[in-house]
Short mmCIF file of C-alpha atoms and ligand atoms in Angstrom, two decimals:
data_model
loop_
_atom_site.label_atom_id
_atom_site.label_comp_id
_atom_site.label_asym_id
_atom_site.label_seq_id
_atom_site.Cartn_x
_atom_site.Cartn_y
_atom_site.Cartn_z
CA UNK A 1 -28.29 -7.58 9.75
CA UNK A 2 -25.64 -9.36 10.73
CA UNK A 3 -22.27 -7.98 12.19
CA UNK A 4 -20.51 -6.34 9.03
CA UNK A 5 -16.98 -7.67 8.17
CA UNK A 6 -15.60 -3.96 7.69
CA UNK A 7 -12.58 -4.63 4.79
CA UNK A 8 -10.82 -1.82 3.40
CA UNK A 9 -11.58 -2.56 -0.54
CA UNK A 10 -8.13 -2.41 -1.85
CA UNK A 11 -6.66 0.05 -4.12
CA UNK A 12 -7.95 -0.11 -7.75
CA UNK A 13 -5.75 -1.48 -10.54
CA UNK A 14 -4.12 1.86 -12.80
CA UNK A 15 -2.30 1.23 -16.21
CA UNK A 16 1.80 1.96 -15.38
CA UNK A 17 0.82 4.07 -18.80
CA UNK A 18 3.63 4.78 -21.63
CA UNK A 19 5.56 6.95 -18.70
CA UNK A 20 6.13 4.06 -16.40
CA UNK A 21 9.76 4.24 -16.88
CA UNK A 22 10.49 7.62 -14.82
CA UNK A 23 8.97 6.25 -11.85
CA UNK A 24 10.62 2.80 -12.58
CA UNK A 25 13.57 3.41 -14.63
CA UNK A 26 14.67 6.73 -14.14
CA UNK A 27 17.96 6.29 -15.72
CA UNK A 28 16.94 4.04 -18.29
CA UNK A 29 14.49 7.53 -18.94
CA UNK A 30 17.56 9.80 -18.80
CA UNK A 31 17.08 11.26 -15.81
CA UNK A 32 20.01 11.29 -14.41
CA UNK A 33 20.93 11.89 -10.96
CA UNK A 34 18.06 11.56 -8.98
CA UNK A 35 18.95 7.80 -7.57
CA UNK A 36 21.68 6.29 -8.28
CA UNK A 37 21.00 3.23 -10.50
CA UNK A 38 17.52 1.61 -11.50
CA UNK A 39 16.54 -0.43 -8.41
CA UNK A 40 16.34 -4.17 -9.71
CA UNK A 41 19.33 -3.19 -11.97
CA UNK A 42 21.85 -4.17 -10.45
CA UNK A 43 24.59 -6.96 -11.69
CA UNK A 44 23.90 -10.55 -9.75
CA UNK A 45 26.96 -10.55 -7.13
CA UNK A 46 29.83 -12.53 -7.54
CA UNK A 47 28.58 -14.44 -4.20
CA UNK A 48 26.05 -15.46 -5.43
CA UNK A 49 25.18 -19.59 -5.84
CA UNK A 50 23.96 -21.16 -8.21
CA UNK A 51 24.59 -21.44 -11.94
CA UNK A 52 24.35 -18.63 -14.24
CA UNK A 53 21.70 -17.89 -16.03
CA UNK A 54 20.27 -15.34 -18.61
CA UNK A 55 15.87 -14.99 -19.61
CA UNK A 56 15.16 -13.15 -22.35
CA UNK A 57 11.88 -12.85 -24.89
CA UNK A 58 10.23 -10.35 -26.08
CA UNK A 59 6.35 -9.07 -25.40
CA UNK A 60 3.96 -9.20 -28.34
CA UNK A 61 0.90 -7.60 -28.30
CA UNK A 62 -2.55 -9.30 -30.28
CA UNK A 63 -1.49 -8.37 -33.51
CA UNK A 64 2.02 -10.53 -32.97
CA UNK A 65 4.49 -6.72 -32.92
CA UNK A 66 6.19 -6.57 -30.37
CA UNK A 67 5.36 -4.14 -27.38
CA UNK A 68 7.58 -1.76 -26.63
CA UNK A 69 7.52 0.00 -23.76
CA UNK A 70 6.40 -2.61 -20.72
CA UNK A 71 8.54 -3.09 -17.62
CA UNK A 72 9.11 -6.68 -16.65
CA UNK A 73 9.18 -7.33 -12.51
CA UNK A 74 10.49 -11.67 -11.82
CA UNK A 75 11.17 -12.95 -8.76
CA UNK A 76 12.38 -16.01 -8.06
CA UNK A 77 13.11 -18.35 -5.27
CA UNK A 78 17.07 -18.84 -5.09
CA UNK A 79 18.98 -21.90 -6.15
CA UNK A 80 18.16 -24.05 -2.90
CA UNK A 81 14.40 -23.36 -3.88
CA UNK A 82 14.26 -20.82 -0.86
CA UNK A 83 12.77 -17.48 -1.22
CA UNK A 84 15.10 -14.00 -0.17
CA UNK A 85 13.36 -11.54 1.06
CA UNK A 86 10.49 -11.50 3.59
CA UNK A 87 7.57 -14.41 3.63
CA UNK A 88 10.36 -17.28 3.67
CA UNK A 89 8.90 -19.45 6.46
CA UNK A 90 11.28 -22.28 5.64
CA UNK A 91 14.89 -21.40 5.92
CA UNK A 92 17.64 -18.80 5.14
CA UNK A 93 18.04 -17.53 1.36
CA UNK A 94 21.33 -17.21 0.45
CA UNK A 95 21.61 -13.62 1.14
CA UNK A 96 22.93 -12.75 -1.32
CA UNK A 97 20.33 -13.48 -3.96
CA UNK A 98 17.92 -10.84 -4.24
CA UNK A 99 15.31 -12.94 -6.00
CA UNK A 100 13.84 -9.92 -7.38
CA UNK A 101 14.89 -7.91 -11.00
CA UNK A 102 13.27 -5.51 -12.76
CA UNK A 103 13.95 -4.16 -16.49
CA UNK A 104 12.49 -2.64 -19.37
CA UNK A 105 12.65 -4.03 -22.71
CA UNK A 106 13.84 -2.23 -25.44
CA UNK A 107 12.49 0.80 -26.48
CA UNK A 108 13.20 -0.07 -30.16
CA UNK A 109 13.60 -4.42 -30.89
CA UNK A 110 11.05 -5.07 -26.77
CA UNK A 111 14.00 -7.47 -26.37
CA UNK A 112 14.09 -8.02 -22.33
CA UNK A 113 17.22 -9.75 -21.18
CA UNK A 114 17.49 -10.72 -16.77
CA UNK A 115 21.03 -11.90 -15.28
CA UNK A 116 20.30 -13.93 -12.66
CA UNK A 117 20.70 -17.85 -11.17
CA UNK A 118 17.93 -20.77 -12.24
CA UNK A 119 15.98 -21.61 -9.12
CA UNK A 120 16.60 -24.31 -6.85
CA UNK A 121 12.14 -26.19 -6.35
CA UNK A 122 10.19 -24.87 -3.78
CA UNK A 123 6.94 -26.32 -2.66
CA UNK A 124 3.36 -25.94 -3.92
CA UNK A 125 1.05 -24.99 -0.57
CA UNK A 126 0.25 -28.88 -0.15
CA UNK A 127 3.62 -29.93 -0.02
CA UNK A 128 4.04 -31.38 -3.50
CA UNK A 129 7.15 -29.78 -5.12
CA UNK A 130 7.09 -26.78 -7.96
CA UNK A 131 9.32 -27.38 -10.22
CA UNK A 132 11.71 -23.89 -9.79
CA UNK A 133 10.64 -21.38 -12.26
CA UNK A 134 10.16 -17.65 -12.01
CA UNK A 135 7.69 -15.47 -11.31
CA UNK A 136 6.95 -12.16 -14.38
CA UNK A 137 5.05 -9.57 -13.62
CA UNK A 138 4.45 -7.53 -16.89
CA UNK A 139 2.99 -3.58 -16.75
CA UNK A 140 2.15 -1.51 -20.12
CA UNK A 141 -0.10 1.32 -21.29
CA UNK A 142 -2.55 -0.65 -22.06
CA UNK A 143 -3.04 -3.33 -19.56
CA UNK A 144 -4.85 -2.15 -16.53
CA UNK A 145 -3.96 -4.50 -14.28
CA UNK A 146 -0.53 -6.08 -13.74
CA UNK A 147 -0.19 -9.22 -15.79
CA UNK A 148 1.74 -12.51 -13.36
CA UNK A 149 2.63 -15.72 -14.89
CA UNK A 150 5.22 -18.29 -14.70
CA UNK A 151 8.81 -19.06 -16.65
CA UNK A 152 9.39 -22.87 -15.70
CA UNK A 153 12.43 -23.98 -17.79
CA UNK A 154 12.26 -26.40 -20.91
CA UNK A 155 15.40 -28.91 -19.79
CA UNK A 156 13.64 -29.80 -16.76
CA UNK A 157 10.60 -31.98 -18.34
CA UNK A 158 10.65 -34.56 -15.52
CA UNK A 159 9.74 -31.66 -12.73
CA UNK A 160 7.54 -29.45 -15.18
CA UNK A 161 5.57 -33.27 -15.79
CA UNK A 162 5.99 -32.93 -12.15
CA UNK A 163 4.12 -29.51 -11.35
CA UNK A 164 1.73 -29.12 -10.09
CA UNK A 165 0.64 -26.07 -11.12
CA UNK A 166 0.69 -27.20 -14.72
CA UNK A 167 -0.89 -29.88 -13.84
CA UNK A 168 -4.50 -27.37 -13.14
CA UNK A 169 -3.54 -25.90 -16.95
CA UNK A 170 -6.98 -27.61 -18.57
CA UNK A 171 -5.95 -26.73 -21.70
CA UNK A 172 -3.67 -29.09 -22.66
CA UNK A 173 -1.86 -27.25 -25.35
CA UNK A 174 -1.70 -23.86 -23.65
CA UNK A 175 1.44 -25.00 -21.21
CA UNK A 176 4.14 -24.77 -24.05
CA UNK A 177 3.71 -21.02 -23.21
CA UNK A 178 5.63 -21.10 -19.99
CA UNK A 179 8.02 -23.03 -21.34
CA UNK A 180 11.14 -21.11 -21.62
CA UNK A 181 13.23 -22.83 -24.56
CA UNK A 182 16.95 -23.45 -23.12
CA UNK A 183 19.60 -22.46 -25.48
CA UNK A 184 23.34 -21.50 -25.55
CA UNK A 185 25.79 -18.61 -25.63
CA UNK A 186 29.59 -18.53 -24.01
CA UNK A 187 28.81 -22.03 -22.92
CA UNK A 188 26.09 -19.91 -20.67
CA UNK A 189 22.45 -21.25 -20.36
CA UNK A 190 19.81 -18.78 -22.24
CA UNK A 191 16.30 -19.46 -22.29
CA UNK A 192 13.33 -17.53 -23.85
CA UNK A 193 10.59 -16.90 -22.94
CA UNK A 194 8.05 -14.46 -25.00
CA UNK A 195 4.85 -13.42 -23.16
CA UNK A 196 1.69 -13.15 -25.92
CA UNK A 197 -0.53 -11.11 -24.34
CA UNK A 198 -3.49 -12.41 -26.82
CA UNK A 199 -3.86 -14.25 -29.89
CA UNK A 200 -2.09 -17.50 -31.12
CA UNK A 201 -0.46 -18.85 -28.64
CA UNK A 202 -1.72 -16.51 -25.72
CA UNK A 203 0.49 -17.18 -22.49
CA UNK A 204 -1.14 -18.40 -19.34
CA UNK A 205 -1.63 -15.56 -16.84
CA UNK A 206 -2.25 -15.83 -13.19
CA UNK A 207 -4.72 -15.01 -10.80
CA UNK A 208 -2.87 -15.43 -7.83
CA UNK B 1 8.00 -27.93 8.61
CA UNK B 2 10.85 -27.14 5.78
CA UNK B 3 6.96 -29.21 3.40
CA UNK B 4 5.01 -29.13 6.07
CA UNK B 5 1.60 -27.27 4.08
CA UNK B 6 -0.54 -25.96 6.98
CA UNK B 7 2.34 -23.37 8.32
CA UNK B 8 2.83 -22.81 4.25
CA UNK B 9 -1.32 -21.76 3.90
CA UNK B 10 -1.60 -18.60 7.18
CA UNK B 11 -1.21 -15.60 6.29
CA UNK B 12 -2.18 -16.81 2.11
CA UNK B 13 -3.66 -13.63 1.00
CA UNK B 14 -7.72 -12.55 0.06
CA UNK B 15 -8.57 -13.50 -3.17
CA UNK B 16 -8.71 -9.92 -5.01
CA UNK B 17 -11.68 -8.47 -6.03
CA UNK B 18 -11.15 -8.55 -10.03
CA UNK B 19 -14.89 -6.74 -9.90
CA UNK B 20 -13.11 -3.95 -8.17
CA UNK B 21 -10.62 -3.30 -10.34
CA UNK B 22 -10.97 -2.34 -14.26
CA UNK B 23 -11.01 -5.53 -16.56
CA UNK B 24 -8.14 -6.03 -18.98
CA UNK B 25 -10.75 -4.81 -22.20
CA UNK B 26 -11.44 -1.39 -21.63
CA UNK B 27 -12.34 -0.79 -25.66
CA UNK B 28 -12.24 3.06 -24.86
CA UNK B 29 -9.14 3.30 -23.53
CA UNK B 30 -7.12 2.05 -27.06
CA UNK B 31 -4.24 0.51 -26.50
CA UNK B 32 -6.27 -2.01 -24.07
CA UNK B 33 -7.57 -3.64 -27.49
CA UNK B 34 -4.71 -5.23 -27.99
CA UNK B 35 -2.87 -5.62 -24.76
CA UNK B 36 -5.78 -7.52 -22.91
CA UNK B 37 -5.86 -10.97 -23.00
CA UNK B 38 -8.46 -12.75 -23.56
CA UNK B 39 -8.62 -15.99 -22.10
CA UNK B 40 -9.84 -16.23 -18.46
CA UNK B 41 -6.28 -15.93 -15.81
CA UNK B 42 -5.62 -19.91 -14.25
CA UNK B 43 -6.95 -19.37 -10.52
CA UNK B 44 -4.05 -20.14 -8.74
CA UNK B 45 -3.79 -19.00 -5.21
CA UNK B 46 -1.10 -18.20 -3.42
CA UNK B 47 2.55 -20.52 -2.73
CA UNK B 48 5.27 -19.18 -0.68
CA UNK B 49 6.24 -17.74 -4.44
CA UNK B 50 3.74 -15.44 -3.73
CA UNK B 51 3.54 -14.97 -0.40
CA UNK B 52 6.97 -13.88 -0.87
CA UNK B 53 8.50 -10.72 -1.76
CA UNK B 54 11.46 -8.53 -1.60
CA UNK B 55 12.23 -6.16 1.68
CA UNK B 56 13.49 -2.52 0.52
CA UNK B 57 15.22 -0.68 3.85
CA UNK B 58 15.16 2.32 4.70
CA UNK B 59 18.91 2.78 3.84
CA UNK B 60 18.72 2.70 0.89
CA UNK B 61 16.71 6.08 0.28
CA UNK B 62 18.63 9.29 -0.39
CA UNK B 63 17.84 12.15 1.78
CA UNK B 64 15.88 14.15 -1.37
CA UNK B 65 13.75 11.20 -3.00
CA UNK B 66 10.21 12.21 -1.59
CA UNK B 67 11.16 15.96 -2.19
CA UNK B 68 10.07 16.00 -5.77
CA UNK B 69 10.80 20.05 -5.68
CA UNK B 70 14.20 19.90 -4.77
CA UNK B 71 16.26 16.03 -6.33
CA UNK B 72 15.86 17.39 -9.98
CA UNK B 73 16.53 21.05 -9.27
CA UNK B 74 19.57 22.86 -11.46
CA UNK B 75 19.15 26.34 -10.57
CA UNK B 76 16.03 27.04 -8.35
CA UNK B 77 12.66 25.73 -7.87
CA UNK B 78 10.11 23.76 -10.11
CA UNK B 79 7.08 26.29 -11.02
CA UNK B 80 4.11 25.58 -10.08
CA UNK B 81 1.37 24.54 -6.70
CA UNK B 82 3.48 23.52 -4.28
CA UNK B 83 1.55 20.50 -2.59
CA UNK B 84 2.45 17.75 0.19
CA UNK B 85 1.26 14.42 -0.74
CA UNK B 86 0.51 12.10 2.60
CA UNK B 87 -1.22 9.09 3.57
CA UNK B 88 -0.97 5.45 4.72
CA UNK B 89 -0.80 1.80 3.43
CA UNK B 90 -2.86 -0.11 4.88
CA UNK B 91 -4.38 -3.47 3.93
CA UNK B 92 -7.46 -5.14 3.92
CA UNK B 93 -8.63 -5.74 7.13
CA UNK B 94 -6.87 -2.32 8.13
CA UNK B 95 -3.80 -2.90 9.55
CA UNK B 96 -0.05 -0.73 9.04
CA UNK B 97 1.68 -1.71 5.87
CA UNK B 98 5.14 -1.28 7.00
CA UNK B 99 8.07 -1.24 5.03
CA UNK B 100 6.27 -0.66 1.73
CA UNK B 101 8.49 0.67 -1.21
CA UNK B 102 6.61 3.44 -2.73
CA UNK B 103 7.37 4.66 -6.19
CA UNK B 104 5.74 7.82 -7.89
CA UNK B 105 5.52 9.32 -10.68
CA UNK B 106 4.56 12.18 -12.45
CA UNK B 107 3.74 15.47 -15.20
CA UNK B 108 5.30 19.32 -14.53
CA UNK B 109 2.83 21.87 -13.58
CA UNK B 110 2.30 22.48 -17.08
CA UNK B 111 0.93 18.87 -17.84
CA UNK B 112 4.41 17.69 -19.18
CA UNK B 113 6.22 14.04 -18.81
CA UNK B 114 10.67 15.08 -18.67
CA UNK B 115 10.34 11.89 -21.48
CA UNK B 116 11.67 11.34 -24.67
CA UNK B 117 8.41 9.96 -26.00
CA UNK B 118 6.42 12.44 -25.06
CA UNK B 119 4.93 15.15 -27.74
CA UNK B 120 2.76 18.03 -25.86
CA UNK B 121 3.60 21.12 -26.24
CA UNK B 122 3.80 22.26 -22.73
CA UNK B 123 7.88 23.21 -21.42
CA UNK B 124 9.42 20.89 -20.04
CA UNK B 125 10.37 22.17 -17.08
CA UNK B 126 14.76 22.22 -16.28
CA UNK B 127 14.08 21.39 -12.59
CA UNK B 128 12.10 19.06 -12.67
CA UNK B 129 12.39 15.62 -13.16
CA UNK B 130 8.98 14.00 -12.03
CA UNK B 131 10.76 11.20 -9.79
CA UNK B 132 10.38 9.60 -6.10
CA UNK B 133 10.04 7.15 -3.73
CA UNK B 134 9.67 6.28 -0.01
CA UNK B 135 9.15 3.83 2.49
CA UNK B 136 6.22 3.86 5.69
CA UNK B 137 7.18 3.96 8.25
CA UNK B 138 6.05 1.12 10.62
CA UNK B 139 2.30 2.95 11.66
CA UNK B 140 2.08 2.77 7.37
CA UNK B 141 2.67 6.26 6.49
CA UNK B 142 4.78 8.25 4.09
CA UNK B 143 4.92 11.57 3.02
CA UNK B 144 6.63 13.20 -0.02
CA UNK B 145 6.69 16.88 -1.15
CA UNK B 146 5.60 17.98 -5.24
CA UNK B 147 4.46 20.13 -7.52
CA UNK B 148 0.63 19.73 -8.59
CA UNK B 149 0.64 18.08 -12.35
CA UNK B 150 -1.40 19.45 -15.12
CA UNK B 151 -3.58 18.11 -16.93
CA UNK B 152 -2.13 16.19 -20.70
CA UNK B 153 -3.94 15.50 -23.76
CA UNK B 154 -2.99 11.93 -24.64
CA UNK B 155 -3.19 10.37 -28.30
CA UNK B 156 -6.60 8.23 -27.68
CA UNK B 157 -9.89 10.22 -29.26
CA UNK B 158 -9.26 12.72 -31.00
CA UNK B 159 -8.97 15.28 -27.99
CA UNK B 160 -9.15 13.31 -24.80
CA UNK B 161 -7.45 14.64 -21.88
CA UNK B 162 -6.27 12.91 -18.72
CA UNK B 163 -7.13 14.26 -15.64
CA UNK B 164 -3.85 15.76 -13.44
CA UNK B 165 -2.83 12.55 -11.98
CA UNK B 166 0.57 10.85 -10.02
CA UNK B 167 1.43 7.68 -10.67
CA UNK B 168 2.57 5.04 -7.67
CA UNK B 169 4.04 1.41 -7.49
CA UNK B 170 3.83 0.16 -4.05
CA UNK B 171 5.84 -3.07 -2.85
CA UNK B 172 4.14 -4.14 0.02
CA UNK B 173 4.59 -7.69 2.09
CA UNK B 174 4.72 -10.29 -0.79
CA UNK B 175 4.74 -10.00 -4.71
CA UNK B 176 0.71 -10.80 -4.65
CA UNK B 177 0.25 -7.19 -3.91
CA UNK B 178 2.13 -6.10 -6.03
CA UNK B 179 0.13 -3.20 -7.48
CA UNK B 180 0.62 -0.29 -9.52
CA UNK B 181 -2.07 3.00 -9.66
CA UNK B 182 -2.85 6.56 -10.36
CA UNK B 183 -4.17 9.39 -7.20
CA UNK B 184 -6.71 12.26 -8.60
CA UNK B 185 -6.95 15.14 -7.43
CA UNK B 186 -9.84 16.05 -5.23
CA UNK B 187 -12.79 18.53 -7.08
CA UNK B 188 -11.04 17.75 -10.57
CA UNK B 189 -14.03 17.09 -13.66
CA UNK B 190 -11.83 15.31 -15.79
CA UNK B 191 -10.98 12.57 -13.64
CA UNK B 192 -15.17 11.44 -14.47
CA UNK B 193 -14.13 12.08 -18.04
CA UNK B 194 -11.48 10.15 -19.19
CA UNK B 195 -11.37 7.18 -20.49
CA UNK B 196 -8.50 5.55 -18.04
CA UNK B 197 -10.19 6.13 -15.05
CA UNK B 198 -13.97 5.28 -16.45
CA UNK B 199 -11.85 1.99 -17.07
CA UNK B 200 -13.21 1.13 -13.17
CA UNK B 201 -16.14 -0.32 -12.77
CA UNK B 202 -17.80 1.79 -10.38
CA UNK B 203 -17.85 4.70 -8.80
CA UNK B 204 -16.82 4.16 -5.43
CA UNK B 205 -14.00 2.00 -6.45
CA UNK B 206 -12.79 5.39 -8.88
CA UNK B 207 -13.38 7.65 -5.37
CA UNK B 208 -10.89 5.65 -3.75
CA UNK B 209 -7.67 6.86 -6.13
CA UNK B 210 -9.05 10.34 -5.50
CA UNK B 211 -7.10 12.44 -2.71
CA UNK B 212 -8.69 14.40 -0.50
CA UNK B 213 -7.38 18.83 -0.07
CA UNK B 214 -6.22 18.94 3.33
CA UNK B 215 -6.17 21.86 4.72
CA UNK B 216 -5.29 20.64 8.15
CA UNK B 217 -2.03 19.47 7.32
CA UNK B 218 -1.00 22.73 4.47
CA UNK B 219 2.32 24.96 5.23
CA UNK B 220 0.79 28.16 5.63
CA UNK B 221 2.52 30.45 3.22
CA UNK B 222 4.39 27.12 1.06
CA UNK B 223 2.99 23.80 1.11
CA UNK B 224 -0.68 22.58 0.23
CA UNK B 225 -1.60 18.89 1.16
CA UNK B 226 -3.71 16.28 -0.24
CA UNK B 227 -4.73 12.84 1.77
CA UNK B 228 -3.97 9.75 0.02
CA UNK B 229 -4.12 6.89 1.78
CA UNK B 230 -3.36 2.82 -0.41
CA UNK B 231 -5.20 -0.57 0.35
CA UNK B 232 -3.63 -3.83 -0.54
CA UNK B 233 -4.29 -6.77 0.13
CA UNK B 234 -5.34 -8.35 3.34
CA UNK B 235 -3.99 -12.23 4.76
CA UNK B 236 -5.49 -14.46 6.16
CA UNK B 237 -5.11 -15.16 9.70
CA UNK B 238 -2.42 -17.70 11.24
CA UNK B 239 -5.21 -17.96 14.19
CA UNK B 240 -7.25 -21.36 13.42
CA UNK B 241 -4.31 -23.19 11.87
CA UNK B 242 -2.13 -22.52 15.00
CA UNK B 243 -4.51 -23.39 17.09
CA UNK B 244 -5.19 -26.83 15.09
CA UNK B 245 -1.07 -27.26 15.65
CA UNK B 246 -1.66 -27.03 19.05
CA UNK B 247 0.06 -23.85 19.89
FE1 FE C 301 0.54 9.89 -16.76
#
């Protein structure tokens, strides 16, 4: 016998279910007056540095049907590539930028929409720069454990080509599932990022 | 310092044991069939994007945020058994996770959610909203007061019912720890008949989600108590690195 490590096990995940909105976005779910606003839905502070962008898209299931009850969280660096919140050892991020947002998809159309800034580049664990990206976390009824993926920007070809994470995708045909195409809306950059849970062009999801 | 790789590996998280969690595809839970990725996950591990996370301060909490008996009351208290749910948020090394934001949501005592898509016949309780939140203290402890939720039927099998449960969303110290789970109640035979619960591969792992009836912490003539500890992923020690760097 050897000495036991005595580590605990992580609590098993369970689906967020169809009523995740009651807990995460109660005002969206017509439960008014409990919380002043839905956490993660706050508008971007005018003092935040960086280029304003819109990130939008839909989540599709394996039949190609839009998922209408998903909840999406995004987590990203500031315009300089520094993360707000905790765990950032490289410096102080923009104090006005929360880095984290949360939105339900629209119950009728399945469309989600975030108004944020374009993040800067942050380093991979070996120090090489990663291309600007936004981390996505998707939960919904029928998803037993939250899915992690990343949005990369369609107008960052050079940085994307050098990105050490994208470079690890063996099946190169799948790389475009992580690239959001840029368009313009009233002079503002809009990036469309559709997430396909299964089937043709299934999005690359990460074990992080 | 800014791009020093050794300064960034310290504190990365232990690999998630996916055999302990329900797999994505659990056909007895029908909705998972078309919502489960078929490709293997790409092993990324932790970069700074996963080792960082948002901070939520106690100052964002309202005084009734952890009191579901009062935070939506209109004409009086909600109907049903009054319970306290308490416990600790720990990491895999049994260290307390302080400052963790917990959000919870649940059905009322009749098993009815306050949600427009809910079609169960049980009555809405005008005094019960069904959501709350709290943040762990320095020892990782949390508690909230609520009404024990009832079981409810759901469209899966012809006659499937969920065991009584409370949904939990947990933010630890990094986005890599993000977790949503459900708490069940000790002694409920319906736990072992639920296709969502039974997606968890082992009985031992299911039992980790079953809160114990905690008679020592009941308030006599007032409120029953259940204890529910939550474990988030643990992080590698930075000791070895510090030694390499000579400090
Ligand atoms: Fe539920």
